[in-house]
PDB file of C-alpha atoms and ligand atoms in Angstrom:
ATOM      1  CA  MET F   1     103.670  67.641  98.377  1.00  0.00           C
ATOM      2  CA  LEU F   2     103.979  67.099  94.673  1.00  0.00           C
ATOM      3  CA  ASN F   3     105.193  69.934  92.522  1.00  0.00           C
ATOM      4  CA  LEU F   4     102.050  71.990  92.992  1.00  0.00           C
ATOM      5  CA  LYS F   5     101.466  75.701  92.932  1.00  0.00           C
ATOM      6  CA  SER F   6     100.180  76.961  96.261  1.00  0.00           C
ATOM      7  CA  TYR F   7      96.901  78.906  95.834  1.00  0.00           C
ATOM      8  CA  PRO F   8      96.058  81.233  98.724  1.00  0.00           C
ATOM      9  CA  ALA F   9      92.425  81.604  99.862  1.00  0.00           C
ATOM     10  CA  ILE F  10      90.934  85.060 100.319  1.00  0.00           C
ATOM     11  CA  ASN F  11      90.842  85.972 104.004  1.00  0.00           C
ATOM     12  CA  TRP F  12      88.488  88.858 104.807  1.00  0.00           C
ATOM     13  CA  ASN F  13      89.379  88.498 108.499  1.00  0.00           C
ATOM     14  CA  LYS F  14      92.686  90.071 107.690  1.00  0.00           C
ATOM     15  CA  VAL F  15      91.768  93.094 105.608  1.00  0.00           C
ATOM     16  CA  ASN F  16      94.835  94.508 103.870  1.00  0.00           C
ATOM     17  CA  ASN F  17      93.241  97.894 103.484  1.00  0.00           C
ATOM     18  CA  GLU F  18      90.062  99.096 105.209  1.00  0.00           C
ATOM     19  CA  LEU F  19      89.058 101.120 102.159  1.00  0.00           C
ATOM     20  CA  THR F  20      88.783  98.012 100.003  1.00  0.00           C
ATOM     21  CA  LYS F  21      86.039  96.822 102.343  1.00  0.00           C
ATOM     22  CA  VAL F  22      84.382 100.268 102.265  1.00  0.00           C
ATOM     23  CA  PHE F  23      84.193 100.046  98.449  1.00  0.00           C
ATOM     24  CA  TRP F  24      82.765  96.506  98.660  1.00  0.00           C
ATOM     25  CA  ASP F  25      80.104  97.493 101.193  1.00  0.00           C
ATOM     26  CA  GLN F  26      79.110 100.689  99.387  1.00  0.00           C
ATOM     27  CA  GLN F  27      78.640  98.932  96.046  1.00  0.00           C
ATOM     28  CA  TRP F  28      76.368  96.288  97.595  1.00  0.00           C
ATOM     29  CA  LYS F  29      74.400  98.916  99.530  1.00  0.00           C
ATOM     30  CA  GLN F  30      73.446 100.663  96.321  1.00  0.00           C
ATOM     31  CA  MET F  31      72.395  97.545  94.460  1.00  0.00           C
ATOM     32  CA  TRP F  32      69.702  98.220  91.859  1.00  0.00           C
ATOM     33  CA  LEU F  33      68.117  96.832  88.703  1.00  0.00           C
ATOM     34  CA  PRO F  34      66.894  98.895  85.737  1.00  0.00           C
ATOM     35  CA  GLU F  35      63.562  97.076  85.528  1.00  0.00           C
ATOM     36  CA  ASP F  36      62.566  98.663  88.842  1.00  0.00           C
ATOM     37  CA  VAL F  37      62.552 102.130  87.272  1.00  0.00           C
ATOM     38  CA  ALA F  38      59.312 102.997  85.479  1.00  0.00           C
ATOM     39  CA  VAL F  39      60.860 104.019  82.141  1.00  0.00           C
ATOM     40  CA  SER F  40      57.504 103.360  80.414  1.00  0.00           C
ATOM     41  CA  LYS F  41      56.291 106.613  81.952  1.00  0.00           C
ATOM     42  CA  ASP F  42      58.596 108.376  79.461  1.00  0.00           C
ATOM     43  CA  ILE F  43      56.869 106.911  76.390  1.00  0.00           C
ATOM     44  CA  LYS F  44      54.385 109.733  76.020  1.00  0.00           C
ATOM     45  CA  GLN F  45      57.065 112.444  76.060  1.00  0.00           C
ATOM     46  CA  TRP F  46      59.331 110.358  73.839  1.00  0.00           C
ATOM     47  CA  LYS F  47      56.799 110.256  71.011  1.00  0.00           C
ATOM     48  CA  SER F  48      57.006 114.004  70.525  1.00  0.00           C
ATOM     49  CA  PHE F  49      60.646 114.427  71.574  1.00  0.00           C
ATOM     50  CA  GLU F  50      62.541 116.480  69.013  1.00  0.00           C
ATOM     51  CA  TYR F  51      66.060 115.086  69.295  1.00  0.00           C
ATOM     52  CA  GLN F  52      65.471 111.342  69.344  1.00  0.00           C
ATOM     53  CA  ASN F  53      68.444 110.793  67.081  1.00  0.00           C
ATOM     54  CA  THR F  54      70.931 112.349  69.495  1.00  0.00           C
ATOM     55  CA  TYR F  55      69.321 110.602  72.445  1.00  0.00           C
ATOM     56  CA  LYS F  56      69.592 107.172  70.818  1.00  0.00           C
ATOM     57  CA  LYS F  57      73.229 107.747  69.862  1.00  0.00           C
ATOM     58  CA  VAL F  58      74.074 108.882  73.380  1.00  0.00           C
ATOM     59  CA  PHE F  59      72.666 105.638  74.776  1.00  0.00           C
ATOM     60  CA  GLY F  60      74.307 103.555  72.037  1.00  0.00           C
ATOM     61  CA  GLY F  61      77.689 105.053  72.921  1.00  0.00           C
ATOM     62  CA  LEU F  62      77.192 104.454  76.620  1.00  0.00           C
ATOM     63  CA  THR F  63      76.230 100.829  75.917  1.00  0.00           C
ATOM     64  CA  LEU F  64      79.530 100.255  74.146  1.00  0.00           C
ATOM     65  CA  LEU F  65      81.579 101.725  76.995  1.00  0.00           C
ATOM     66  CA  ASP F  66      79.815  99.616  79.612  1.00  0.00           C
ATOM     67  CA  THR F  67      80.165  96.509  77.440  1.00  0.00           C
ATOM     68  CA  LEU F  68      83.897  97.148  77.220  1.00  0.00           C
ATOM     69  CA  GLN F  69      84.133  97.719  80.943  1.00  0.00           C
ATOM     70  CA  THR F  70      82.246  94.468  81.693  1.00  0.00           C
ATOM     71  CA  ASN F  71      83.993  92.187  79.254  1.00  0.00           C
ATOM     72  CA  ILE F  72      87.535  93.539  79.238  1.00  0.00           C
ATOM     73  CA  GLY F  73      88.193  96.312  81.761  1.00  0.00           C
ATOM     74  CA  MET F  74      87.225  94.888  85.123  1.00  0.00           C
ATOM     75  CA  ASN F  75      88.123  91.316  84.098  1.00  0.00           C
ATOM     76  CA  GLU F  76      91.661  92.168  83.008  1.00  0.00           C
ATOM     77  CA  ILE F  77      92.439  94.439  85.935  1.00  0.00           C
ATOM     78  CA  ALA F  78      91.013  91.903  88.412  1.00  0.00           C
ATOM     79  CA  LYS F  79      92.975  89.111  86.759  1.00  0.00           C
ATOM     80  CA  PHE F  80      96.344  90.811  87.105  1.00  0.00           C
ATOM     81  CA  ASN F  81      95.823  92.628  90.405  1.00  0.00           C
ATOM     82  CA  PRO F  82      97.624  90.453  92.985  1.00  0.00           C
ATOM     83  CA  ASP F  83      95.519  91.644  95.977  1.00  0.00           C
ATOM     84  CA  LEU F  84      92.732  89.102  96.534  1.00  0.00           C
ATOM     85  CA  GLN F  85      90.374  91.564  98.196  1.00  0.00           C
ATOM     86  CA  GLU F  86      90.849  94.170  95.479  1.00  0.00           C
ATOM     87  CA  LYS F  87      90.206  91.388  92.944  1.00  0.00           C
ATOM     88  CA  ALA F  88      86.891  90.638  94.665  1.00  0.00           C
ATOM     89  CA  VAL F  89      85.880  94.313  94.597  1.00  0.00           C
ATOM     90  CA  LEU F  90      86.796  94.629  90.913  1.00  0.00           C
ATOM     91  CA  THR F  91      84.829  91.481  90.076  1.00  0.00           C
ATOM     92  CA  LEU F  92      81.821  92.925  91.907  1.00  0.00           C
ATOM     93  CA  PHE F  93      82.195  96.180  89.955  1.00  0.00           C
ATOM     94  CA  GLY F  94      82.296  94.097  86.752  1.00  0.00           C
ATOM     95  CA  ALA F  95      78.904  92.587  87.616  1.00  0.00           C
ATOM     96  CA  PHE F  96      77.442  96.082  87.955  1.00  0.00           C
ATOM     97  CA  GLU F  97      78.967  97.053  84.597  1.00  0.00           C
ATOM     98  CA  ALA F  98      76.908  94.235  83.091  1.00  0.00           C
ATOM     99  CA  VAL F  99      73.793  95.679  84.773  1.00  0.00           C
ATOM    100  CA  HIS F 100      74.642  99.112  83.321  1.00  0.00           C
ATOM    101  CA  ALA F 101      75.141  97.727  79.815  1.00  0.00           C
ATOM    102  CA  LYS F 102      71.798  95.899  80.052  1.00  0.00           C
ATOM    103  CA  SER F 103      69.929  98.910  81.404  1.00  0.00           C
ATOM    104  CA  TYR F 104      70.372 100.880  78.150  1.00  0.00           C
ATOM    105  CA  SER F 105      68.787  97.982  76.272  1.00  0.00           C
ATOM    106  CA  TYR F 106      65.875  98.176  78.701  1.00  0.00           C
ATOM    107  CA  ILE F 107      65.413 101.857  77.823  1.00  0.00           C
ATOM    108  CA  PHE F 108      65.721 101.100  74.090  1.00  0.00           C
ATOM    109  CA  THR F 109      63.152  98.284  74.350  1.00  0.00           C
ATOM    110  CA  THR F 110      60.754 100.597  76.162  1.00  0.00           C
ATOM    111  CA  LEU F 111      61.063 103.590  73.835  1.00  0.00           C
ATOM    112  CA  CYS F 112      62.090 102.283  70.384  1.00  0.00           C
ATOM    113  CA  ASN F 113      61.014  99.688  67.860  1.00  0.00           C
ATOM    114  CA  ASN F 114      63.282  96.867  66.665  1.00  0.00           C
ATOM    115  CA  ASP F 115      64.397  98.606  63.473  1.00  0.00           C
ATOM    116  CA  GLU F 116      65.416 101.708  65.371  1.00  0.00           C
ATOM    117  CA  ILE F 117      67.356  99.611  67.895  1.00  0.00           C
ATOM    118  CA  GLU F 118      69.167  97.714  65.124  1.00  0.00           C
ATOM    119  CA  GLU F 119      70.081 101.030  63.536  1.00  0.00           C
ATOM    120  CA  VAL F 120      71.650 102.328  66.760  1.00  0.00           C
ATOM    121  CA  PHE F 121      73.723  99.181  67.276  1.00  0.00           C
ATOM    122  CA  ASP F 122      74.925  99.379  63.660  1.00  0.00           C
ATOM    123  CA  TRP F 123      75.853 103.014  64.204  1.00  0.00           C
ATOM    124  CA  VAL F 124      77.872 102.050  67.311  1.00  0.00           C
ATOM    125  CA  GLU F 125      80.045  99.710  65.255  1.00  0.00           C
ATOM    126  CA  LYS F 126      80.596 102.299  62.546  1.00  0.00           C
ATOM    127  CA  ASN F 127      81.141 105.554  64.441  1.00  0.00           C
ATOM    128  CA  GLU F 128      84.859 106.231  64.203  1.00  0.00           C
ATOM    129  CA  TYR F 129      85.142 108.452  67.299  1.00  0.00           C
ATOM    130  CA  LEU F 130      83.320 105.962  69.470  1.00  0.00           C
ATOM    131  CA  GLN F 131      85.365 103.062  68.147  1.00  0.00           C
ATOM    132  CA  TYR F 132      88.553 105.114  68.538  1.00  0.00           C
ATOM    133  CA  LYS F 133      88.043 105.552  72.282  1.00  0.00           C
ATOM    134  CA  ALA F 134      87.001 101.912  72.682  1.00  0.00           C
ATOM    135  CA  ASN F 135      90.157 100.830  70.856  1.00  0.00           C
ATOM    136  CA  ARG F 136      92.507 103.085  72.801  1.00  0.00           C
ATOM    137  CA  ILE F 137      91.167 101.919  76.155  1.00  0.00           C
ATOM    138  CA  ALA F 138      90.830  98.233  75.233  1.00  0.00           C
ATOM    139  CA  ASP F 139      94.398  98.125  73.883  1.00  0.00           C
ATOM    140  CA  ILE F 140      95.696  99.281  77.263  1.00  0.00           C
ATOM    141  CA  TYR F 141      93.484  96.792  79.119  1.00  0.00           C
ATOM    142  CA  THR F 142      94.751  93.895  77.047  1.00  0.00           C
ATOM    143  CA  SER F 143      98.428  94.868  77.450  1.00  0.00           C
ATOM    144  CA  ILE F 144      98.733  94.072  81.167  1.00  0.00           C
ATOM    145  CA  LYS F 145     101.612  91.696  81.839  1.00  0.00           C
ATOM    146  CA  GLU F 146     102.014  89.253  84.725  1.00  0.00           C
ATOM    147  CA  ASP F 147     103.770  90.738  87.787  1.00  0.00           C
ATOM    148  CA  ASP F 148     104.202  94.090  86.055  1.00  0.00           C
ATOM    149  CA  ASP F 149     103.066  97.118  88.030  1.00  0.00           C
ATOM    150  CA  GLU F 150     103.621  99.519  85.152  1.00  0.00           C
ATOM    151  CA  SER F 151     101.153  97.906  82.744  1.00  0.00           C
ATOM    152  CA  LEU F 152      98.729  97.305  85.635  1.00  0.00           C
ATOM    153  CA  TRP F 153      98.855 100.991  86.605  1.00  0.00           C
ATOM    154  CA  LYS F 154      98.312 102.037  82.982  1.00  0.00           C
ATOM    155  CA  ALA F 155      95.215  99.832  82.778  1.00  0.00           C
ATOM    156  CA  MET F 156      93.884 101.319  86.022  1.00  0.00           C
ATOM    157  CA  PHE F 157      94.575 104.805  84.655  1.00  0.00           C
ATOM    158  CA  ALA F 158      92.658 103.937  81.477  1.00  0.00           C
ATOM    159  CA  SER F 159      89.789 102.567  83.548  1.00  0.00           C
ATOM    160  CA  VAL F 160      89.511 105.823  85.514  1.00  0.00           C
ATOM    161  CA  MET F 161      89.585 107.755  82.216  1.00  0.00           C
ATOM    162  CA  LEU F 162      86.666 105.668  81.007  1.00  0.00           C
ATOM    163  CA  GLU F 163      84.590 105.762  84.187  1.00  0.00           C
ATOM    164  CA  SER F 164      85.216 109.293  85.450  1.00  0.00           C
ATOM    165  CA  PHE F 165      85.682 111.114  82.144  1.00  0.00           C
ATOM    166  CA  LEU F 166      84.591 109.457  78.879  1.00  0.00           C
ATOM    167  CA  PHE F 167      81.141 108.423  80.081  1.00  0.00           C
ATOM    168  CA  TYR F 168      80.180 112.027  80.761  1.00  0.00           C
ATOM    169  CA  SER F 169      79.731 113.215  77.184  1.00  0.00           C
ATOM    170  CA  GLY F 170      76.859 110.719  77.205  1.00  0.00           C
ATOM    171  CA  PHE F 171      75.586 111.189  80.757  1.00  0.00           C
ATOM    172  CA  PHE F 172      75.186 114.906  80.054  1.00  0.00           C
ATOM    173  CA  TYR F 173      72.120 114.592  77.869  1.00  0.00           C
ATOM    174  CA  PRO F 174      69.771 112.512  80.051  1.00  0.00           C
ATOM    175  CA  LEU F 175      70.843 114.573  83.079  1.00  0.00           C
ATOM    176  CA  TYR F 176      70.222 117.820  81.202  1.00  0.00           C
ATOM    177  CA  LEU F 177      66.798 116.675  80.048  1.00  0.00           C
ATOM    178  CA  GLY F 178      65.812 114.988  83.316  1.00  0.00           C
ATOM    179  CA  GLY F 179      66.732 118.142  85.219  1.00  0.00           C
ATOM    180  CA  GLN F 180      64.068 119.941  83.194  1.00  0.00           C
ATOM    181  CA  GLY F 181      61.429 117.258  83.607  1.00  0.00           C
ATOM    182  CA  THR F 182      61.972 115.659  80.198  1.00  0.00           C
ATOM    183  CA  LEU F 183      62.347 111.854  79.987  1.00  0.00           C
ATOM    184  CA  ARG F 184      62.892 111.840  83.727  1.00  0.00           C
ATOM    185  CA  ASN F 185      62.655 108.114  84.303  1.00  0.00           C
ATOM    186  CA  SER F 186      65.356 107.288  81.781  1.00  0.00           C
ATOM    187  CA  SER F 187      67.487 109.939  83.425  1.00  0.00           C
ATOM    188  CA  GLU F 188      66.870 108.251  86.752  1.00  0.00           C
ATOM    189  CA  VAL F 189      68.481 105.083  85.360  1.00  0.00           C
ATOM    190  CA  ILE F 190      71.475 107.195  84.357  1.00  0.00           C
ATOM    191  CA  SER F 191      71.650 108.651  87.860  1.00  0.00           C
ATOM    192  CA  LEU F 192      71.881 105.143  89.291  1.00  0.00           C
ATOM    193  CA  ILE F 193      74.647 104.243  86.832  1.00  0.00           C
ATOM    194  CA  LEU F 194      76.484 107.475  87.600  1.00  0.00           C
ATOM    195  CA  ARG F 195      76.354 106.709  91.303  1.00  0.00           C
ATOM    196  CA  ASP F 196      78.110 103.377  90.666  1.00  0.00           C
ATOM    197  CA  GLU F 197      80.681 105.019  88.396  1.00  0.00           C
ATOM    198  CA  SER F 198      81.506 107.481  91.156  1.00  0.00           C
ATOM    199  CA  ILE F 199      82.586 104.611  93.416  1.00  0.00           C
ATOM    200  CA  HIS F 200      84.392 102.803  90.614  1.00  0.00           C
ATOM    201  CA  GLY F 201      86.389 105.893  89.664  1.00  0.00           C
ATOM    202  CA  VAL F 202      87.363 106.602  93.251  1.00  0.00           C
ATOM    203  CA  ALA F 203      88.190 102.939  94.031  1.00  0.00           C
ATOM    204  CA  VAL F 204      90.222 102.150  90.932  1.00  0.00           C
ATOM    205  CA  GLY F 205      91.902 105.558  91.224  1.00  0.00           C
ATOM    206  CA  TYR F 206      92.865 104.706  94.795  1.00  0.00           C
ATOM    207  CA  PHE F 207      94.173 101.241  93.850  1.00  0.00           C
ATOM    208  CA  ALA F 208      96.162 102.950  91.084  1.00  0.00           C
ATOM    209  CA  GLN F 209      97.659 105.440  93.540  1.00  0.00           C
ATOM    210  CA  ASN F 210      98.888 102.575  95.728  1.00  0.00           C
ATOM    211  CA  VAL F 211     100.631 101.012  92.724  1.00  0.00           C
ATOM    212  CA  PHE F 212     101.993 104.387  91.601  1.00  0.00           C
ATOM    213  CA  ASN F 213     103.518 105.148  95.002  1.00  0.00           C
ATOM    214  CA  LYS F 214     105.764 102.094  94.683  1.00  0.00           C
ATOM    215  CA  PHE F 215     107.589 103.565  91.657  1.00  0.00           C
ATOM    216  CA  GLU F 216     110.779 105.666  91.773  1.00  0.00           C
ATOM    217  CA  VAL F 217     110.240 109.380  91.093  1.00  0.00           C
ATOM    218  CA  GLU F 218     111.756 109.109  87.629  1.00  0.00           C
ATOM    219  CA  LYS F 219     109.330 106.343  86.647  1.00  0.00           C
ATOM    220  CA  GLN F 220     106.451 108.298  88.178  1.00  0.00           C
ATOM    221  CA  ASN F 221     107.281 111.301  86.015  1.00  0.00           C
ATOM    222  CA  GLU F 222     107.491 109.144  82.906  1.00  0.00           C
ATOM    223  CA  LEU F 223     104.088 107.599  83.685  1.00  0.00           C
ATOM    224  CA  LYS F 224     102.551 111.006  84.344  1.00  0.00           C
ATOM    225  CA  VAL F 225     103.639 112.199  80.892  1.00  0.00           C
ATOM    226  CA  TRP F 226     102.137 109.033  79.393  1.00  0.00           C
ATOM    227  CA  GLY F 227      98.907 109.645  81.309  1.00  0.00           C
ATOM    228  CA  TYR F 228      98.474 113.304  80.360  1.00  0.00           C
ATOM    229  CA  GLU F 229      99.221 112.503  76.717  1.00  0.00           C
ATOM    230  CA  LEU F 230      96.593 109.780  76.734  1.00  0.00           C
ATOM    231  CA  LEU F 231      94.066 112.105  78.372  1.00  0.00           C
ATOM    232  CA  LEU F 232      94.705 114.831  75.801  1.00  0.00           C
ATOM    233  CA  ASP F 233      94.359 112.404  72.934  1.00  0.00           C
ATOM    234  CA  LEU F 234      91.096 111.063  74.358  1.00  0.00           C
ATOM    235  CA  TYR F 235      89.872 114.611  74.953  1.00  0.00           C
ATOM    236  CA  GLN F 236      90.527 115.663  71.352  1.00  0.00           C
ATOM    237  CA  ASN F 237      88.601 112.631  70.178  1.00  0.00           C
ATOM    238  CA  GLU F 238      85.815 113.380  72.664  1.00  0.00           C
ATOM    239  CA  VAL F 239      85.434 116.906  71.263  1.00  0.00           C
ATOM    240  CA  LYS F 240      84.859 115.468  67.793  1.00  0.00           C
ATOM    241  CA  TYR F 241      82.494 112.812  69.152  1.00  0.00           C
ATOM    242  CA  THR F 242      80.515 115.468  71.011  1.00  0.00           C
ATOM    243  CA  ASP F 243      80.267 117.724  67.932  1.00  0.00           C
ATOM    244  CA  ASP F 244      79.153 114.717  65.922  1.00  0.00           C
ATOM    245  CA  ILE F 245      76.329 113.453  68.126  1.00  0.00           C
ATOM    246  CA  TYR F 246      75.100 116.736  69.626  1.00  0.00           C
ATOM    247  CA  ALA F 247      75.136 118.728  66.347  1.00  0.00           C
ATOM    248  CA  GLU F 248      71.339 119.047  66.079  1.00  0.00           C
ATOM    249  CA  THR F 249      70.863 120.167  69.702  1.00  0.00           C
ATOM    250  CA  GLY F 250      73.278 123.128  69.922  1.00  0.00           C
ATOM    251  CA  LEU F 251      74.513 121.753  73.245  1.00  0.00           C
ATOM    252  CA  SER F 252      78.094 120.910  72.203  1.00  0.00           C
ATOM    253  CA  PRO F 253      79.825 123.763  74.122  1.00  0.00           C
ATOM    254  CA  ASP F 254      78.035 122.817  77.360  1.00  0.00           C
ATOM    255  CA  VAL F 255      78.810 119.120  76.906  1.00  0.00           C
ATOM    256  CA  LYS F 256      82.499 119.865  76.307  1.00  0.00           C
ATOM    257  CA  ALA F 257      82.708 121.979  79.472  1.00  0.00           C
ATOM    258  CA  TYR F 258      81.160 119.095  81.417  1.00  0.00           C
ATOM    259  CA  VAL F 259      83.635 116.675  79.821  1.00  0.00           C
ATOM    260  CA  ARG F 260      86.588 118.889  80.862  1.00  0.00           C
ATOM    261  CA  TYR F 261      85.186 119.149  84.390  1.00  0.00           C
ATOM    262  CA  ASN F 262      85.032 115.366  84.609  1.00  0.00           C
ATOM    263  CA  ALA F 263      88.500 114.930  83.086  1.00  0.00           C
ATOM    264  CA  ASN F 264      89.769 116.975  86.025  1.00  0.00           C
ATOM    265  CA  LYS F 265      87.832 114.753  88.425  1.00  0.00           C
ATOM    266  CA  ALA F 266      89.392 111.666  86.835  1.00  0.00           C
ATOM    267  CA  LEU F 267      92.857 113.117  87.417  1.00  0.00           C
ATOM    268  CA  MET F 268      91.956 113.888  91.025  1.00  0.00           C
ATOM    269  CA  ASN F 269      90.832 110.268  91.525  1.00  0.00           C
ATOM    270  CA  LEU F 270      94.303 109.233  90.369  1.00  0.00           C
ATOM    271  CA  GLY F 271      96.010 111.665  92.732  1.00  0.00           C
ATOM    272  CA  LEU F 272      97.264 113.820  89.854  1.00  0.00           C
ATOM    273  CA  ASP F 273      97.050 117.555  89.195  1.00  0.00           C
ATOM    274  CA  THR F 274      94.061 118.780  87.207  1.00  0.00           C
ATOM    275  CA  MET F 275      94.590 119.866  83.635  1.00  0.00           C
ATOM    276  CA  PHE F 276      91.739 122.152  82.573  1.00  0.00           C
ATOM    277  CA  PRO F 277      90.928 125.528  84.150  1.00  0.00           C
ATOM    278  CA  GLU F 278      87.834 125.677  86.343  1.00  0.00           C
ATOM    279  CA  GLU F 279      84.742 126.820  84.488  1.00  0.00           C
ATOM    280  CA  GLU F 280      81.033 127.041  85.005  1.00  0.00           C
ATOM    281  CA  ILE F 281      79.052 123.891  84.273  1.00  0.00           C
ATOM    282  CA  ASN F 282      75.473 124.006  83.067  1.00  0.00           C
ATOM    283  CA  PRO F 283      73.582 124.278  86.367  1.00  0.00           C
ATOM    284  CA  ILE F 284      70.741 122.064  85.156  1.00  0.00           C
ATOM    285  CA  VAL F 285      73.188 119.189  84.800  1.00  0.00           C
ATOM    286  CA  MET F 286      74.932 119.896  88.094  1.00  0.00           C
ATOM    287  CA  ASN F 287      71.732 120.250  90.092  1.00  0.00           C
ATOM    288  CA  GLY F 288      69.079 118.607  87.956  1.00  0.00           C
ATOM    289  CA  ILE F 289      69.026 115.303  89.741  1.00  0.00           C
ATOM    290  CA  ARG F 290      68.620 116.964  93.101  1.00  0.00           C
ATOM    291  CA  ASN F 291      65.896 119.356  91.979  1.00  0.00           C
ATOM    292  CA  GLU F 292      62.554 119.023  93.646  1.00  0.00           C
ATOM    293  CA  GLY F 293      60.944 118.214  90.344  1.00  0.00           C
ATOM    294  CA  SER F 294      63.166 115.207  89.828  1.00  0.00           C
ATOM    295  CA  THR F 295      61.933 111.736  90.653  1.00  0.00           C
ATOM    296  CA  PHE F 296      65.334 110.795  91.938  1.00  0.00           C
ATOM    297  CA  ASP F 297      67.283 112.156  94.869  1.00  0.00           C
ATOM    298  CA  PHE F 298      70.835 111.166  94.019  1.00  0.00           C
ATOM    299  CA  PHE F 299      72.166 111.476  97.523  1.00  0.00           C
ATOM    300  CA  SER F 300      69.552 109.909  99.706  1.00  0.00           C
ATOM    301  CA  GLN F 301      67.386 107.290  98.068  1.00  0.00           C
ATOM    302  CA  LYS F 302      66.828 105.257  94.982  1.00  0.00           C
ATOM    303  CA  GLY F 303      64.166 107.460  93.423  1.00  0.00           C
ATOM    304  CA  SER F 304      60.451 107.662  93.817  1.00  0.00           C
ATOM    305  CA  THR F 305      59.871 104.770  91.466  1.00  0.00           C
ATOM    306  CA  TYR F 306      62.468 102.708  93.259  1.00  0.00           C
ATOM    307  CA  THR F 307      61.627 102.107  96.869  1.00  0.00           C
ATOM    308  CA  ILE F 308      63.962  99.798  98.693  1.00  0.00           C
ATOM    309  CA  ALA F 309      66.424 100.409 101.493  1.00  0.00           C
ATOM    310  CA  ARG F 310      67.846 103.892 101.788  1.00  0.00           C
ATOM    311  CA  VAL F 311      71.429 104.238 100.712  1.00  0.00           C
ATOM    312  CA  GLU F 312      73.895 106.337 102.586  1.00  0.00           C
ATOM    313  CA  ALA F 313      74.838 109.577 100.930  1.00  0.00           C
ATOM    314  CA  ILE F 314      77.997 109.730  98.855  1.00  0.00           C
ATOM    315  CA  ASN F 315      79.838 112.958  99.405  1.00  0.00           C
ATOM    316  CA  ASP F 316      83.371 114.262  99.666  1.00  0.00           C
ATOM    317  CA  SER F 317      83.894 112.546 103.023  1.00  0.00           C
ATOM    318  CA  THR F 318      82.616 109.107 101.938  1.00  0.00           C
ATOM    319  CA  PHE F 319      85.999 108.104 100.700  1.00  0.00           C
ATOM    320  CA  ASP F 320      88.101 110.190 103.061  1.00  0.00           C
ATOM    321  CA  TYR F 321      91.257 108.124 103.193  1.00  0.00           C
ATOM    322  CA  SER F 322      92.770 110.001 106.121  1.00  0.00           C
ATOM    323  CA  ASN F 323      90.463 108.321 108.670  1.00  0.00           C
ATOM    324  CA  LEU F 324      91.299 104.859 107.522  1.00  0.00           C
ATOM    325  CA  LYS F 325      95.054 104.752 107.245  1.00  0.00           C
TER     326      LYS F 325
HETATM  327 FE1  LIG O   1      79.361 101.227  84.134  1.00  0.00          FE
HETATM  328 FE1  LIG O   2      82.156 101.426  86.279  1.00  0.00          FE
END
């Protein structure tokens, strides 16, 4: 043969890790599209909704994070991850990130006029706290080097920070409102996004743990320090972001508690010790989606306005690694 590089073909008959296939299957099982949720039913409530400004900013911020995750995050991590099956899963996740990013536009189109939408997208580009987190995460994503586990692990760590932690300052508001019967259909879209992010955080966290376990203890300790410092820096920024966008609602303390709760969950996904003490989370947010009054049952189906195949419940045992090793 001439001096050619030998490209291997992906072979799903020889699965390197059963969990990779579990992640693949679960993501496809919960396939959804925003247009199937009847957001227009929220229009009436929206017209008299008091905190439209906060709501629009929340969705603007979420749009930026999902754009980043589509265009940079999943692409870069998939590109440099040498495992072909993990690459396929990450590419699939990337496609869902694009659905998430588009779904906020669908809500904007349904509830707002063009001038209002333009205003939100301008605000996104100018808000320093939002751009700070986008910059911090994107810089790590774009610093992965070929055949370098350290920079790959850091990018996976950053991805889990984004998906299991930074999204939640935004998710809080639609969940909080939806749990009380306000703008419920928009909150149903968020529930569907959140369900995807749960898999992404667990999957990328698990891939990261496999990379991490290859390092010597000394390197592991160095990376842990790097990780906790990054988390703290992102948290401090998130506190300012939360104060900024939630100012008019008085909800900042509740949002911050929810953010800390999810920062701990992000660390758990990465196999690391939690950082913030346990505290009570606003019960409306924790239970709202499962309340009888909600149109969407997070754990069993795709919502009353969304009737296709039932999806298996995600719970603590869904990704129980011990059965699969
Ligand atoms: Fe997403
Ligand atoms: Fe995601």
